[in-house]
Short mmCIF file of C-alpha atoms in Angstrom, two decimals:
data_model
loop_
_atom_site.label_atom_id
_atom_site.label_comp_id
_atom_site.label_asym_id
_atom_site.label_seq_id
_atom_site.Cartn_x
_atom_site.Cartn_y
_atom_site.Cartn_z
CA MET X 1 102.35 19.91 32.87
CA SER X 2 100.69 15.89 32.32
CA ALA X 3 97.63 15.67 34.59
CA GLY X 4 98.85 11.92 34.71
CA ASP X 5 102.01 11.88 35.46
CA ILE X 6 102.95 14.53 37.90
CA PHE X 7 101.82 12.93 41.09
CA ALA X 8 101.17 9.32 39.81
CA GLY X 9 101.73 6.31 42.31
CA GLN X 10 102.69 8.83 44.66
CA SER X 11 100.68 8.50 48.43
CA VAL X 12 98.64 11.52 49.83
CA GLU X 13 101.53 12.57 52.17
CA ASN X 14 104.54 13.29 49.26
CA ALA X 15 102.14 14.60 46.89
CA ARG X 16 101.55 17.15 48.84
CA ARG X 17 105.27 17.48 49.88
CA SER X 18 105.77 17.27 46.24
CA LEU X 19 103.06 20.44 45.76
CA THR X 20 104.82 22.22 48.46
CA ASN X 21 108.17 21.94 46.47
CA LEU X 22 106.94 22.57 43.37
CA LEU X 23 105.39 25.68 44.42
CA ARG X 24 108.10 26.87 46.29
CA THR X 25 109.93 26.75 42.75
CA GLN X 26 106.79 29.00 40.94
CA GLY X 27 107.39 32.27 43.94
CA ILE X 28 104.48 31.58 46.13
CA ASP X 29 104.86 32.91 49.25
CA SER X 30 102.66 30.34 51.25
CA ALA X 31 103.35 27.57 49.02
CA GLU X 32 102.85 25.15 52.27
CA LEU X 33 99.16 26.37 52.88
CA ASP X 34 98.05 26.20 49.09
CA ALA X 35 99.39 22.28 48.83
CA ARG X 36 97.77 21.19 51.70
CA LEU X 37 94.66 23.11 50.64
CA LEU X 38 94.83 21.93 46.69
CA THR X 39 95.59 18.64 47.79
CA GLY X 40 92.71 18.20 50.08
CA ALA X 41 89.82 19.51 48.36
CA ALA X 42 91.68 17.01 44.92
CA LEU X 43 91.11 13.57 47.55
CA GLY X 44 88.31 15.69 49.29
CA LEU X 45 89.59 15.58 52.66
CA ASP X 46 90.51 17.52 55.88
CA LEU X 47 93.51 18.16 56.95
CA THR X 48 92.54 15.06 59.60
CA GLY X 49 91.68 12.74 56.46
CA LEU X 50 94.90 13.88 55.61
CA ILE X 51 97.03 13.08 58.03
CA SER X 52 95.01 9.69 58.45
CA ALA X 53 95.54 9.01 54.58
CA ALA X 54 99.39 10.19 54.90
CA LYS X 55 100.38 6.82 53.69
CA ARG X 56 97.63 5.63 51.36
CA ILE X 57 98.55 6.17 47.16
CA LEU X 58 96.62 8.48 44.69
CA THR X 59 94.77 7.17 41.75
CA SER X 60 94.58 7.79 38.43
CA ASN X 61 91.86 10.28 39.00
CA GLU X 62 93.44 11.99 42.25
CA ALA X 63 96.21 12.43 40.98
CA ALA X 64 95.26 14.24 37.81
CA GLN X 65 92.54 16.29 39.77
CA LEU X 66 95.29 17.01 42.22
CA ALA X 67 97.67 18.52 38.68
CA ARG X 68 94.24 20.04 36.70
CA PHE X 69 94.30 22.51 40.60
CA VAL X 70 98.33 22.64 40.24
CA GLN X 71 98.00 24.16 36.56
CA ARG X 72 95.88 26.55 38.37
CA ARG X 73 97.58 27.64 40.89
CA ILE X 74 100.89 28.85 39.02
CA ASP X 75 98.74 29.90 36.40
CA GLY X 76 97.92 33.12 38.87
CA GLU X 77 94.17 31.49 40.10
CA PRO X 78 93.59 31.97 44.29
CA VAL X 79 93.17 28.82 46.17
CA ALA X 80 89.75 30.28 47.28
CA ARG X 81 89.16 30.72 44.12
CA ILE X 82 90.02 27.23 42.57
CA LEU X 83 88.37 25.85 45.71
CA GLY X 84 84.98 27.60 45.05
CA MET X 85 85.18 28.90 48.41
CA LYS X 86 86.95 31.05 51.55
CA GLU X 87 86.73 31.75 55.40
CA PHE X 88 86.07 35.62 56.22
CA TRP X 89 85.41 35.80 59.72
CA GLY X 90 85.51 31.91 60.73
CA LEU X 91 82.77 31.95 58.13
CA PRO X 92 83.28 29.19 55.36
CA LEU X 93 82.17 31.36 52.47
CA GLN X 94 81.25 30.24 48.80
CA LEU X 95 82.95 32.45 46.37
CA SER X 96 81.43 33.32 42.20
CA PRO X 97 82.92 34.64 39.43
CA ASP X 98 81.13 37.89 40.23
CA THR X 99 82.42 38.29 43.69
CA LEU X 100 85.85 39.35 45.41
CA VAL X 101 87.15 36.88 47.57
CA PRO X 102 86.97 37.99 50.63
CA ARG X 103 91.21 39.36 52.54
CA PRO X 104 91.10 39.33 56.10
CA ASP X 105 92.05 43.22 55.83
CA THR X 106 88.55 43.95 55.55
CA GLU X 107 88.51 42.21 58.84
CA THR X 108 89.37 45.67 59.93
CA LEU X 109 86.10 47.03 59.03
CA VAL X 110 83.64 43.99 61.13
CA GLU X 111 85.66 45.36 63.75
CA ALA X 112 85.47 49.12 63.27
CA ALA X 113 81.72 48.68 63.84
CA LEU X 114 81.30 46.41 65.96
CA GLU X 115 84.21 48.63 68.60
CA LEU X 116 81.71 51.20 68.25
CA LEU X 117 78.84 49.78 68.53
CA ASP X 118 79.90 48.11 71.55
CA ALA X 119 80.65 51.97 72.84
CA THR X 120 77.05 52.84 72.54
CA GLY X 121 74.65 49.71 73.72
CA PRO X 122 74.63 45.90 73.85
CA ARG X 123 75.23 43.75 71.14
CA ASP X 124 71.62 42.29 71.26
CA ARG X 125 70.15 44.89 70.46
CA PRO X 126 67.93 45.51 68.34
CA LEU X 127 69.76 46.28 65.29
CA VAL X 128 69.00 47.73 61.43
CA ILE X 129 72.27 47.51 59.36
CA ALA X 130 72.81 47.78 55.45
CA ASP X 131 75.88 46.34 52.85
CA LEU X 132 76.37 47.95 50.07
CA GLY X 133 78.60 46.44 47.47
CA THR X 134 78.17 43.08 49.69
CA GLY X 135 79.55 41.10 47.36
CA SER X 136 80.16 37.09 48.70
CA GLY X 137 77.93 38.90 52.38
CA ALA X 138 81.15 38.51 54.21
CA ILE X 139 80.44 41.72 55.98
CA LEU X 140 76.71 41.25 57.39
CA LEU X 141 77.32 37.78 57.69
CA ALA X 142 80.09 38.31 59.95
CA LEU X 143 77.95 41.13 61.98
CA LEU X 144 75.41 39.67 61.70
CA SER X 145 77.22 36.44 63.03
CA GLU X 146 77.77 38.90 66.34
CA LEU X 147 74.45 41.14 66.81
CA SER X 148 71.98 38.16 67.83
CA ASN X 149 69.09 40.71 67.41
CA ALA X 150 70.54 42.63 64.14
CA THR X 151 68.69 41.83 60.90
CA GLY X 152 70.18 43.16 57.75
CA ILE X 153 69.85 44.23 54.26
CA ALA X 154 72.54 43.44 51.18
CA THR X 155 71.98 45.32 48.19
CA ASP X 156 74.42 45.05 45.09
CA ILE X 157 74.33 45.56 41.16
CA ASN X 158 75.12 41.75 40.11
CA LEU X 159 72.15 39.96 40.77
CA ASP X 160 74.51 36.43 41.05
CA ALA X 161 76.53 37.93 43.37
CA LEU X 162 73.61 38.68 45.07
CA ARG X 163 72.75 35.34 44.60
CA THR X 164 75.39 33.82 46.06
CA ALA X 165 75.44 36.02 49.34
CA ARG X 166 72.06 34.59 49.54
CA SER X 167 73.40 31.02 49.65
CA ASN X 168 75.68 31.61 51.96
CA ALA X 169 73.45 33.82 54.83
CA ALA X 170 71.20 30.57 54.32
CA GLN X 171 74.27 28.10 54.73
CA LEU X 172 75.28 29.56 57.77
CA GLY X 173 72.10 29.44 59.25
CA LEU X 174 71.68 33.48 58.48
CA ILE X 175 69.22 33.73 56.10
CA GLU X 176 66.00 35.24 58.20
CA ARG X 177 67.63 37.77 59.95
CA ALA X 178 69.45 39.06 55.91
CA HIS X 179 67.76 40.57 53.20
CA PHE X 180 68.82 40.84 49.13
CA VAL X 181 68.41 44.34 47.18
CA VAL X 182 69.57 44.51 43.49
CA CYS X 183 70.56 47.90 43.24
CA ASP X 184 73.65 50.71 43.08
CA TYR X 185 75.14 50.92 46.76
CA ALA X 186 71.81 52.57 48.65
CA SER X 187 69.77 53.75 45.08
CA ALA X 188 66.54 51.83 46.24
CA LEU X 189 66.68 51.90 49.77
CA VAL X 190 64.59 54.44 52.59
CA GLY X 191 66.66 54.81 55.89
CA GLY X 192 66.18 53.44 59.59
CA PHE X 193 69.69 51.61 59.81
CA ASP X 194 71.58 51.82 62.32
CA LEU X 195 74.72 50.64 60.64
CA ILE X 196 75.94 51.15 56.80
CA VAL X 197 78.86 49.43 56.05
CA SER X 198 80.51 48.78 52.34
CA ASN X 199 83.69 47.78 50.69
CA PRO X 200 83.53 49.61 47.50
CA PRO X 201 85.45 49.91 44.39
CA TYR X 202 88.74 52.30 45.52
CA ILE X 203 91.46 51.26 43.23
CA PRO X 204 92.32 54.06 40.74
CA SER X 205 91.39 53.15 37.52
CA ALA X 206 95.16 54.03 36.06
CA ASP X 207 96.64 51.52 39.44
CA ILE X 208 94.59 47.69 38.16
CA ALA X 209 97.01 47.25 35.32
CA ASP X 210 99.80 46.88 37.69
CA LEU X 211 97.57 44.71 40.53
CA ASP X 212 98.68 41.23 41.35
CA ILE X 213 98.01 39.16 39.02
CA GLU X 214 96.39 37.17 41.76
CA VAL X 215 92.91 40.56 41.77
CA ARG X 216 93.42 42.06 38.66
CA ASP X 217 92.70 38.59 36.45
CA HIS X 218 90.81 36.56 38.96
CA ASP X 219 88.33 39.31 40.71
CA PRO X 220 85.38 41.36 38.95
CA LEU X 221 87.11 44.48 37.74
CA ARG X 222 83.68 46.48 38.40
CA ALA X 223 84.11 45.17 42.54
CA LEU X 224 87.68 47.05 41.69
CA ASP X 225 87.72 50.22 39.66
CA GLY X 226 87.61 53.43 42.32
CA GLY X 227 87.85 55.67 39.32
CA THR X 228 90.37 58.35 38.36
CA ASP X 229 91.15 58.65 42.05
CA GLY X 230 89.66 55.42 43.10
CA LEU X 231 87.30 57.48 45.25
CA ASP X 232 83.78 57.36 43.10
CA ALA X 233 81.41 54.94 45.32
CA TYR X 234 82.74 56.92 48.69
CA ARG X 235 81.02 60.10 46.52
CA ILE X 236 78.40 58.54 46.09
CA ILE X 237 77.30 56.35 50.13
CA ALA X 238 78.42 58.76 52.30
CA PRO X 239 75.18 61.70 51.02
CA GLU X 240 72.63 58.05 50.92
CA ALA X 241 73.64 57.15 53.99
CA ALA X 242 73.43 61.21 55.63
CA GLN X 243 69.80 60.24 54.43
CA LEU X 244 69.64 56.58 55.31
CA LEU X 245 71.36 56.73 59.25
CA VAL X 246 68.82 56.53 62.17
CA PRO X 247 69.97 59.66 64.30
CA GLY X 248 73.91 58.70 65.91
CA GLY X 249 73.24 55.72 63.44
CA LEU X 250 77.33 54.63 61.77
CA LEU X 251 78.44 54.50 58.91
CA VAL X 252 82.61 52.41 58.31
CA VAL X 253 83.56 52.01 55.27
CA GLU X 254 87.25 49.76 53.93
CA VAL X 255 89.12 52.38 51.62
CA GLY X 256 92.83 51.82 49.92
CA HIS X 257 95.80 53.28 51.50
CA ASP X 258 96.43 57.20 51.75
CA GLN X 259 92.69 56.96 51.31
CA SER X 260 91.38 57.63 54.56
CA ASP X 261 91.86 60.98 55.03
CA ASP X 262 89.80 62.15 51.57
CA VAL X 263 87.12 59.23 52.63
CA ALA X 264 86.41 60.58 55.89
CA GLY X 265 86.68 64.16 54.09
CA LEU X 266 83.87 63.44 52.64
CA MET X 267 80.75 62.33 55.62
CA ALA X 268 82.18 65.19 56.71
CA ALA X 269 80.73 67.09 53.81
CA SER X 270 77.78 64.88 54.10
CA GLY X 271 77.21 66.60 57.25
CA LEU X 272 78.11 63.50 59.20
CA THR X 273 81.47 63.81 62.07
CA LEU X 274 84.07 61.50 62.76
CA PRO X 275 82.98 59.21 65.95
CA ALA X 276 86.98 57.56 65.73
CA PRO X 277 90.70 58.20 64.43
CA PRO X 278 90.39 55.31 61.38
CA LYS X 279 91.44 51.59 62.33
CA ALA X 280 94.83 50.54 61.34
CA ASP X 281 94.70 46.51 59.68
CA LEU X 282 97.63 44.30 60.68
CA GLY X 283 99.82 46.52 58.25
CA GLY X 284 99.28 49.37 59.41
CA ILE X 285 96.89 50.88 56.74
CA ARG X 286 94.48 52.99 57.85
CA ARG X 287 91.55 51.00 56.57
CA ALA X 288 88.54 51.46 58.18
CA VAL X 289 86.97 54.89 58.44
CA SER X 290 83.91 55.66 60.72
CA GLY X 291 81.16 58.70 60.50
CA GLN X 292 77.83 59.19 62.40
CA LYS X 293 75.13 60.65 62.20
CA LYS X 294 74.21 63.68 64.49
CA PRO X 295 72.26 62.64 67.21
CA ARG X 296 69.24 65.13 67.84
#
């Protein structure tokens, strides 16, 4: 693919249409959306800018940049990786090679946590949250955006991931209520949490090779591989949470397909009760599992 030839001499509108058709021929289901996002990124324009500049001819540098983006997309790189950002819970989040791309399924975890908190009191009460294995900070920052008097601690074993999460907190104006600790899950925390959340690695090791190329080749392996049965992280998190939660405190975790019963069992074995059934995502998969520490 020649960067100089594909989009040279085309208008913004025609370049976007050409890109949409090209991505469709490659079997990319989100071709129209991807084309809009990539064209906008290459030209430095939002949707309004793309519309107003529709008849303008691309410069040679713009055409070359767009062609480079296209080749990366055809090679299987997700648009979010190419752009270096992804929206989650309406919040724009920076990404890095050390963070997962936040996915809509994970918003189910946020919804489940908020529903459980709403059932026990007003959202503006003081709360202390821990997000274990935070990555980009998506879950914690979504919760802080909804809970005006909450504070949170985000942990990750990867320092570069924490730097990304901290940068996102600063960009969103949430840095004063967010703190960041390098450790494995909750190993450096000392307790007193009203809510603990986590989206840990849960893909069985043998299934990694069969994942979609966008995930397998571009998400960090440590954030995917959950061990032989995919449950290694939950065996650590459930007993940690049972020690660190205040009486009545909540644990909410994301799980993979057909894992909700096993994870609920691990929570129960750690002394947590189950305050609600697992919450399903839009695809019907029971995605968010909750446990609660018994009140005194």
